[in-house]
Every structure is written in C-alpha cells, then in structure tokens.
Tab-separated table of C-alpha atoms in Angstrom:
chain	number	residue	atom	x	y	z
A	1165	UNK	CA	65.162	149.798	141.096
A	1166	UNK	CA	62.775	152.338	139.897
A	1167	UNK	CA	61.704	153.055	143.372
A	1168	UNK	CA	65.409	153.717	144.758
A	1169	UNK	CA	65.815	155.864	141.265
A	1170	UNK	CA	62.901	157.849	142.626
A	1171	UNK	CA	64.240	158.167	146.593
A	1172	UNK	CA	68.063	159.375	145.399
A	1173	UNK	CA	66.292	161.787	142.734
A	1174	UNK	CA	63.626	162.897	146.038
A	1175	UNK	CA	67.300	163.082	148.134
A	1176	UNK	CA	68.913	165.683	145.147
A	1177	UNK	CA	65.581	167.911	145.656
A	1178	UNK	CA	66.612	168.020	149.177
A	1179	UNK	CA	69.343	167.936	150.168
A	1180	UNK	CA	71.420	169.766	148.215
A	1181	UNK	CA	71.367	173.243	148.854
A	1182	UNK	CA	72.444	172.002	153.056
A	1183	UNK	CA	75.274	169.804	152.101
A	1184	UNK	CA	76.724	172.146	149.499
A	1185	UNK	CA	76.351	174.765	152.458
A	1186	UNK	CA	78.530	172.476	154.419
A	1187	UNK	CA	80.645	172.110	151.714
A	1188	UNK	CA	81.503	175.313	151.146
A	1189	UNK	CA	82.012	176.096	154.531
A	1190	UNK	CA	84.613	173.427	154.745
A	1191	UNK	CA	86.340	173.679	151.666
A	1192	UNK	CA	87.848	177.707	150.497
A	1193	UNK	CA	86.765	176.841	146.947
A	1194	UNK	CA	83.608	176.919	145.609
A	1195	UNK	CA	83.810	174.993	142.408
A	1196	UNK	CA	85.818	171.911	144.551
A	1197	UNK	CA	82.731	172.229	147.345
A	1198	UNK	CA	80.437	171.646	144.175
A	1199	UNK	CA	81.766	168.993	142.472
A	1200	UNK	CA	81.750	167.209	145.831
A	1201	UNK	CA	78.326	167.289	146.462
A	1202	UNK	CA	78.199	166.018	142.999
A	1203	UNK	CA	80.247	163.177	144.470
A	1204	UNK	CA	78.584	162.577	147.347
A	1205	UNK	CA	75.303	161.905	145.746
A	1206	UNK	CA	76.666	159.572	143.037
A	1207	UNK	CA	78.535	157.703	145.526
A	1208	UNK	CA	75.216	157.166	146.965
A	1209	UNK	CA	73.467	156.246	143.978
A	1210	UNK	CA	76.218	153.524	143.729
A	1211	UNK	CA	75.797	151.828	147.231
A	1212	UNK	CA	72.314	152.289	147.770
A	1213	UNK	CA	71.723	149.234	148.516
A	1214	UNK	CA	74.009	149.836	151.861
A	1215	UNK	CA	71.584	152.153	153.132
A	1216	UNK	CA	69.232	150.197	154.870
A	1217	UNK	CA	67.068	153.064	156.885
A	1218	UNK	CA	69.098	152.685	160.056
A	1219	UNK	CA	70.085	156.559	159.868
A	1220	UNK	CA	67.906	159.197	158.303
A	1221	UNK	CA	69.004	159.566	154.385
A	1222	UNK	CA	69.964	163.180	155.568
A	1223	UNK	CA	72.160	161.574	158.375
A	1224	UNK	CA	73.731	159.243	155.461
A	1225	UNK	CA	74.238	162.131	153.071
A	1226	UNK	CA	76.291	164.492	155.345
A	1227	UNK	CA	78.450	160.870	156.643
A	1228	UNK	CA	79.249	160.307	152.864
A	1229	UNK	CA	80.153	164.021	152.633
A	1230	UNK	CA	82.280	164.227	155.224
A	1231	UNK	CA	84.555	161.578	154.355
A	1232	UNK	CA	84.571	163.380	151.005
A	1233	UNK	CA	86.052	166.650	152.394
A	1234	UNK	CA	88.476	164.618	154.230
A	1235	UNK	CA	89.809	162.774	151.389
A	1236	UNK	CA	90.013	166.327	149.957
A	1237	UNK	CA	92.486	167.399	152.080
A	1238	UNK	CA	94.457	164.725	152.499
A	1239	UNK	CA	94.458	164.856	148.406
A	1240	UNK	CA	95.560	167.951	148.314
A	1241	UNK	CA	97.036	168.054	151.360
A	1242	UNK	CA	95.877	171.358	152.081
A	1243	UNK	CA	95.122	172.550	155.528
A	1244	UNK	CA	91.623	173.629	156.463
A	1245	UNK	CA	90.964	177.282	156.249
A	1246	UNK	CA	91.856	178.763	159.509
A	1247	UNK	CA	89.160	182.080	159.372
A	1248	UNK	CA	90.113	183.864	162.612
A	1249	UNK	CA	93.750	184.983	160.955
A	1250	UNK	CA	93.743	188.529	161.835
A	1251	UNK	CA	92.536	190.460	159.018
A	1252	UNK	CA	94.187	193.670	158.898
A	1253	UNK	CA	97.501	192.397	159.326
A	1254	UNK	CA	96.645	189.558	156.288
A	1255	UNK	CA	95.986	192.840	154.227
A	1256	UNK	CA	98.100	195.462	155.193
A	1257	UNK	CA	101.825	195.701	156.278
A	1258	UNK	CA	102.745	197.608	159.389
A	1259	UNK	CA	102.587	201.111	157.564
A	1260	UNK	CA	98.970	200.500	156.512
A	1261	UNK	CA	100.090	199.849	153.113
A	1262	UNK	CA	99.205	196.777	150.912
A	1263	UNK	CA	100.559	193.524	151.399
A	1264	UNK	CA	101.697	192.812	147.911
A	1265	UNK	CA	99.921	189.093	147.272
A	1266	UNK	CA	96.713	191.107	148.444
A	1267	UNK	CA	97.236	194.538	146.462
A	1268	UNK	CA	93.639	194.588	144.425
A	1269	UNK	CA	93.724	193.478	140.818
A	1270	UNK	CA	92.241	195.122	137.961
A	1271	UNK	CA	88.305	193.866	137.240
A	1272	UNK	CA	87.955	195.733	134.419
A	1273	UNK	CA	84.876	196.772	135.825
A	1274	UNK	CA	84.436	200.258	133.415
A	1275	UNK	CA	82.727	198.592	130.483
A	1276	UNK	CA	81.703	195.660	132.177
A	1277	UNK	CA	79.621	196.863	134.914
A	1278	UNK	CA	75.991	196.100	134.388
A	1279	UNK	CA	76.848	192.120	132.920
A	1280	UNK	CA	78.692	192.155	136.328
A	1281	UNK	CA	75.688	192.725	138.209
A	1282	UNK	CA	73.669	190.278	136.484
A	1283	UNK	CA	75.722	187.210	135.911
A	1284	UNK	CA	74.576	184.758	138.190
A	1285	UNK	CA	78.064	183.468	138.624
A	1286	UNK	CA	79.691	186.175	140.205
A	1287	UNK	CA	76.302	186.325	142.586
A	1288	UNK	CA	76.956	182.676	143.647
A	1289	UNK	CA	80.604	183.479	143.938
A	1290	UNK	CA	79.318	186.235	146.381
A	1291	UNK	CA	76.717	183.643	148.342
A	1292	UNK	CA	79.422	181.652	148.627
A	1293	UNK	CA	82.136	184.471	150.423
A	1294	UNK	CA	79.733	185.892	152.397
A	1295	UNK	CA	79.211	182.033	154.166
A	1296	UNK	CA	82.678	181.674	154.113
A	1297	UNK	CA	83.400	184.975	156.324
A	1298	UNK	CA	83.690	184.826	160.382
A	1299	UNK	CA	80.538	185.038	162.125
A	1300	UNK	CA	81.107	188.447	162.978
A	1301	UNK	CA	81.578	189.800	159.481
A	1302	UNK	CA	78.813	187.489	158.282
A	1303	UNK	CA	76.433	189.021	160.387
A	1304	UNK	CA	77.145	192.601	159.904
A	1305	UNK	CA	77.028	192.289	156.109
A	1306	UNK	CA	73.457	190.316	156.216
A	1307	UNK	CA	72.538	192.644	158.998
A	1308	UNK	CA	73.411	195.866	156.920
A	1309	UNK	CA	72.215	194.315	153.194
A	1310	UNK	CA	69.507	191.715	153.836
A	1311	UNK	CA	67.725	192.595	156.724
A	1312	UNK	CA	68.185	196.381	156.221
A	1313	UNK	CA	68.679	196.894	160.087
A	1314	UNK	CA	69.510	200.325	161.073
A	1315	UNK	CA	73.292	201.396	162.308
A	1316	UNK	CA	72.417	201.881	165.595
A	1317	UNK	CA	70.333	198.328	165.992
A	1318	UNK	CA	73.502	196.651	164.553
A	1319	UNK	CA	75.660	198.121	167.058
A	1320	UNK	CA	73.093	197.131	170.050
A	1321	UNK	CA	72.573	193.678	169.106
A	1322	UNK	CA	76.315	193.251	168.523
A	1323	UNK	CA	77.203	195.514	171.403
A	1324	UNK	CA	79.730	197.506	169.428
A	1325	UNK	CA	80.487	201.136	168.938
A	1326	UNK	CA	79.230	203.589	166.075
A	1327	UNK	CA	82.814	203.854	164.779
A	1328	UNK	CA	83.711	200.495	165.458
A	1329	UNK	CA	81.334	199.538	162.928
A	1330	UNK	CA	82.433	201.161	160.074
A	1331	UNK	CA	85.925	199.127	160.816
A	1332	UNK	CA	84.279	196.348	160.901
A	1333	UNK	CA	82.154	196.434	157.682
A	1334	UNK	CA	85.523	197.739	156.221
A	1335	UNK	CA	87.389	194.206	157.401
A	1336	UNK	CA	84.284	192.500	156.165
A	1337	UNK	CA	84.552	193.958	152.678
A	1338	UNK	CA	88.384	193.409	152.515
A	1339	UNK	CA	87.379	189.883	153.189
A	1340	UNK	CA	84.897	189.580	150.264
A	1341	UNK	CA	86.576	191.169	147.657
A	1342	UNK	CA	89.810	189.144	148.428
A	1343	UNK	CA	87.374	185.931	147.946
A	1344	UNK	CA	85.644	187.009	145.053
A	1345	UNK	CA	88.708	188.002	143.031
A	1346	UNK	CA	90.247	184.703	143.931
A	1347	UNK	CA	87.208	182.983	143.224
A	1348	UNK	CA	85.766	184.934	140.022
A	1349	UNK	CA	88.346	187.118	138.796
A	1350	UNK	CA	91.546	185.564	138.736
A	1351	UNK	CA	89.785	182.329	137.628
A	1352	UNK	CA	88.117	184.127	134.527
A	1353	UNK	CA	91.712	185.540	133.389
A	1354	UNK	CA	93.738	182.567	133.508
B	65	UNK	CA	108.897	209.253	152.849
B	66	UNK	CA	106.805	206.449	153.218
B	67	UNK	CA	105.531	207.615	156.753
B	68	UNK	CA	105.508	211.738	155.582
B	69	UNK	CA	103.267	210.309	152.717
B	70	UNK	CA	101.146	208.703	155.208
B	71	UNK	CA	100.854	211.607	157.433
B	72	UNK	CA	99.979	213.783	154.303
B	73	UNK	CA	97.883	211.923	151.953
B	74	UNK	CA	96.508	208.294	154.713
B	75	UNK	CA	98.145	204.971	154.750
B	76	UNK	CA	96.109	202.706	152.453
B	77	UNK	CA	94.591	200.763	155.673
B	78	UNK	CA	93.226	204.241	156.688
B	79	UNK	CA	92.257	205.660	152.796
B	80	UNK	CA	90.455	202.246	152.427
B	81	UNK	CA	88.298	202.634	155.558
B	82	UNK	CA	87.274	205.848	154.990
B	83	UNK	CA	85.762	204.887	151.469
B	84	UNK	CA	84.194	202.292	153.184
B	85	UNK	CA	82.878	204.928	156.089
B	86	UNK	CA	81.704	207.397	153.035
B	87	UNK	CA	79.519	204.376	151.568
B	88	UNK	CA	77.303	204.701	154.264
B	89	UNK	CA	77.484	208.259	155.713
B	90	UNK	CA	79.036	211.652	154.584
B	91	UNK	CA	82.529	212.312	155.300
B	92	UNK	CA	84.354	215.618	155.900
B	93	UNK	CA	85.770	218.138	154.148
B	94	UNK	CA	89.247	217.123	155.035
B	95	UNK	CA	88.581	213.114	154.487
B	96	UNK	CA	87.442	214.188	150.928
B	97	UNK	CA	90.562	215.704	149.650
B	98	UNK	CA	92.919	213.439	151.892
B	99	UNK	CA	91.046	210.505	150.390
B	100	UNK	CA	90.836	211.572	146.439
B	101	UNK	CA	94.832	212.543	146.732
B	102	UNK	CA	95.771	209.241	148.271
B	103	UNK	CA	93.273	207.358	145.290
B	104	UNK	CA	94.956	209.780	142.343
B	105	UNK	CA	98.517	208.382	143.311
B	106	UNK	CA	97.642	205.299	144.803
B	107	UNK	CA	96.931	202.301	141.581
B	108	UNK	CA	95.791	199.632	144.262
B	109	UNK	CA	93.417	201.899	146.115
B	110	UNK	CA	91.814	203.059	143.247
B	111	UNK	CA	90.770	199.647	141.763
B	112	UNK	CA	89.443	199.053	145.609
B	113	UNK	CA	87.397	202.126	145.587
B	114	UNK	CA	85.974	200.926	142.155
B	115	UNK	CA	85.543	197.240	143.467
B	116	UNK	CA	84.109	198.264	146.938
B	117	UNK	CA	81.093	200.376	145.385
B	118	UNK	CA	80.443	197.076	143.114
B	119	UNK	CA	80.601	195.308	145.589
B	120	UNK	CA	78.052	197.601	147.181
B	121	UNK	CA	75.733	197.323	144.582
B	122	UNK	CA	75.946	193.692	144.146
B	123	UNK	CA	74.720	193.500	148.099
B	124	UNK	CA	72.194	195.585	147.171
B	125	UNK	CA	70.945	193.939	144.349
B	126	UNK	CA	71.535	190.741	145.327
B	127	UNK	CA	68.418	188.685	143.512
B	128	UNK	CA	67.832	185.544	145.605
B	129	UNK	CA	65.429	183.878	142.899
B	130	UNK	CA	68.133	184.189	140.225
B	131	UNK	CA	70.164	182.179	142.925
B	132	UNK	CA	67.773	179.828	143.157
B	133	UNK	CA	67.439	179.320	139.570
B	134	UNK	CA	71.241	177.969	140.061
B	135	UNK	CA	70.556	175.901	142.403
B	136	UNK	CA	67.848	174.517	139.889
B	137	UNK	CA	70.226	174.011	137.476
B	138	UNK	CA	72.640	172.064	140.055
B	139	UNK	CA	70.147	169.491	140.987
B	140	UNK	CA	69.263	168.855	136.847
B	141	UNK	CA	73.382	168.440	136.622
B	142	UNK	CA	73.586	166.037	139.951
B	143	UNK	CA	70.501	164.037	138.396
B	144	UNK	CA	71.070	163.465	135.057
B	145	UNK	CA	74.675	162.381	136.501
B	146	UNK	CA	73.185	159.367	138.402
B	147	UNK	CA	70.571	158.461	135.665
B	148	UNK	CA	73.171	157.598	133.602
C-alpha cells in the first residue's frame, strides 16, 4: 500500500498542471475545473487497484477526467462553451454601444491597484482566460506580452494587417476582461 | 441622438478600440479629444479604460514563479486529500 501511496503522490507531481489545463479548457469556470482535478485524482486513489499498467497512468488520468467533465455537464446541464461566438456583436449592440449584461463593472481599482497586481489569484484568474480565449486571440496576447515579438512580426506570422491588429488585440482584451470580472470580480462581491 | 452622439463624440465599440490602439502607439490629435469626451460622459467606458491599462500591466508583470508557487500549493491540497 505504501508503494501505490508513493505512485498516486509521484502522479499529483505530474500530472496536474496538464489535466487542470484540460480542465479549464473544457469547463468556463476555473474554480469547477479545479475541484475536478481534485476529483479525478481521489477517484484514482480509490480504485487503484483497477489500474493494472495496461494504459500509461497519464492515459488513465485524462480517461478518469474526462468522464468527470462529462458528468459536469450533464449535472449542470450546461452546454459546453461555444468560443467562436462572434465577439463584437456579444459586446456591443448594432450602434457600437454596450450590450447591457456586458457594460464593465466597477473594480474599484483606485485604491486597490498595487494588491491587484500582486495577488496571485487574480494572476491565475488571468492564466486561466488567456487559455480559455480562441486561438487567434491567444496567440496575439502571448505573442505581444510573453514573447515580446514586434508588431510587424505578429502581423507576418499571422498574415494580418497593421490595423487589423490593433482590432484584434482590442477583441482579445474585451474577451479577458469579460472573463476576469466574471471570474474574480463579481465572485469577490457577492 | 444616439447616432449624432456617435458621429460627435465615437460609439463605444470605436472609443474602446482606440484606447486599446493608444496602449501601444500614439494616437492623434483628433482621437485624443474624441476619445476623453466620449470617456467624461460615458460611465461604462471609463471603468474599461481603467480596467484595460490594468489589465495591461498585469500582462506585463505577469510573474510565472508566483504562478508556480500556486500550483505548489494545489498539489499539497490534492495530496493531503488522498492521504487521508
């Protein structure tokens, strides 16, 4: 027993960090992703004793975890996020002004600021938008932030236009601080 | 009204993209004043300017070890769960 103790602890090291990446790619909330990760691995701990080294443990893991994110939704009988919605018109009406369930809240970022930058919370709550945005968007924000790639390399390696770009960073950015007030904000309120 | 407003002082589709276009490179003359009328009489725009240069800085500051620290913290959680 101490020896399977040791291989699910060994498992937690890691595998974690790719099935809650999974996770929160399949599931629009990031506390929900977590806690079934959580799941997965105790649900493993329990019927260890079914794994017999047919599959890799990885293999196992993410087989566990997707029936997990299925019985999620048929629990809550939500539908999967459907990402390609067209952003501008999710925002904004047909006058360019806000849709009202998307108007911006207030942070109360004024006195707030600098424990907003550091809280590792709202940074997690960030990781986790910035997977959770299309491809596109994803890339341009990592391309811009991360990697520090100049404009014009962006636009090449996406083959898009110098003012295109700025409308999509824009979309991207609509995207992520919808999530992270839903996420954070709204959450922290209640 | 609505569309003479729009005409005058940018629709908040367009006001929004410009603060996002002024993040990264100067804007005109013209996009300056358009843009701080639209923000002085527009609530939701303003809180979007403030959140977008946050936002902003949290990209840029973005410290990948304190993430990992988290993720630390998730594995002692998951752990101690099973030890039980």
């Amino acid at each position: 027993m101490q020896n399977a103790e040791t291989d699910i602890n060994q498992w937690v090291n890691d595998y974690t960090e790719e099935l809650l990446r999974r996770a929160s790619y399949k599931i629009n909330n990031h506390e929900d992703a977590k806690d079934i990760v959580q799941e997965t691995f105790l649900a493993a701990a329990k019927s260890l004793d079914k794994f017999q080294g047919k599959s890799s443990p990885k293999t196992w893991l993410f087989s566990i975890l997707n029936n997990k994110i299925i019985d999620y939704y048929r629990k809550n009988s939500k539908k999967p996020k459907t990402s390609d919605i067209d952003t501008v018109s999710f925002f904004f009406d047909n006058d360019g002004g806000w849709n009202a369930p998307q108007k911006p809240n207030n942070w109360e970022i004024q006195d707030n600021e600098q424990h907003l930058l550091d809280n590792y919370e709202v940074i997690e709550v960030l990781n986790y938008c910035i997977e959770n945005l299309p491809e596109k968007f994803n890339t341009v924000i990592k391309s811009k932030y991360y990697t520090k790639k100049k404009t014009e390399e962006i636009c090449q390696e996406l083959g898009i236009s110098a003012t295109n770009i700025w409308q999509i960073m824009h979309r991207a950015k609509l995207r992520l601080r919808g999530c992270i007030e839903q996420n954070w904000f709204v959450k922290v309120n209640k | 009204m609505k569309k003479l407003m729009n005409i005058l002082l940018l629709s908040c589709l367009k006001a929004t993209e410009l603060m996002e276009k002024k993040l990264h490179i100067e804007i005109s003359f013209k996009e300056k004043i358009q843009l701080k009328m639209h923000t002085t009489m527009c609530g939701a725009c303003k809180k979007y300017e403030q959140q977008n240069i946050l936002l902003d800085k949290l990209l840029k500051n973005k410290n990948s070890n304190k993430l990992n620290i988290k993720i630390e913290e998730f594995k002692s959680e998951i752990k101690s769960k099973i030890n039980k």
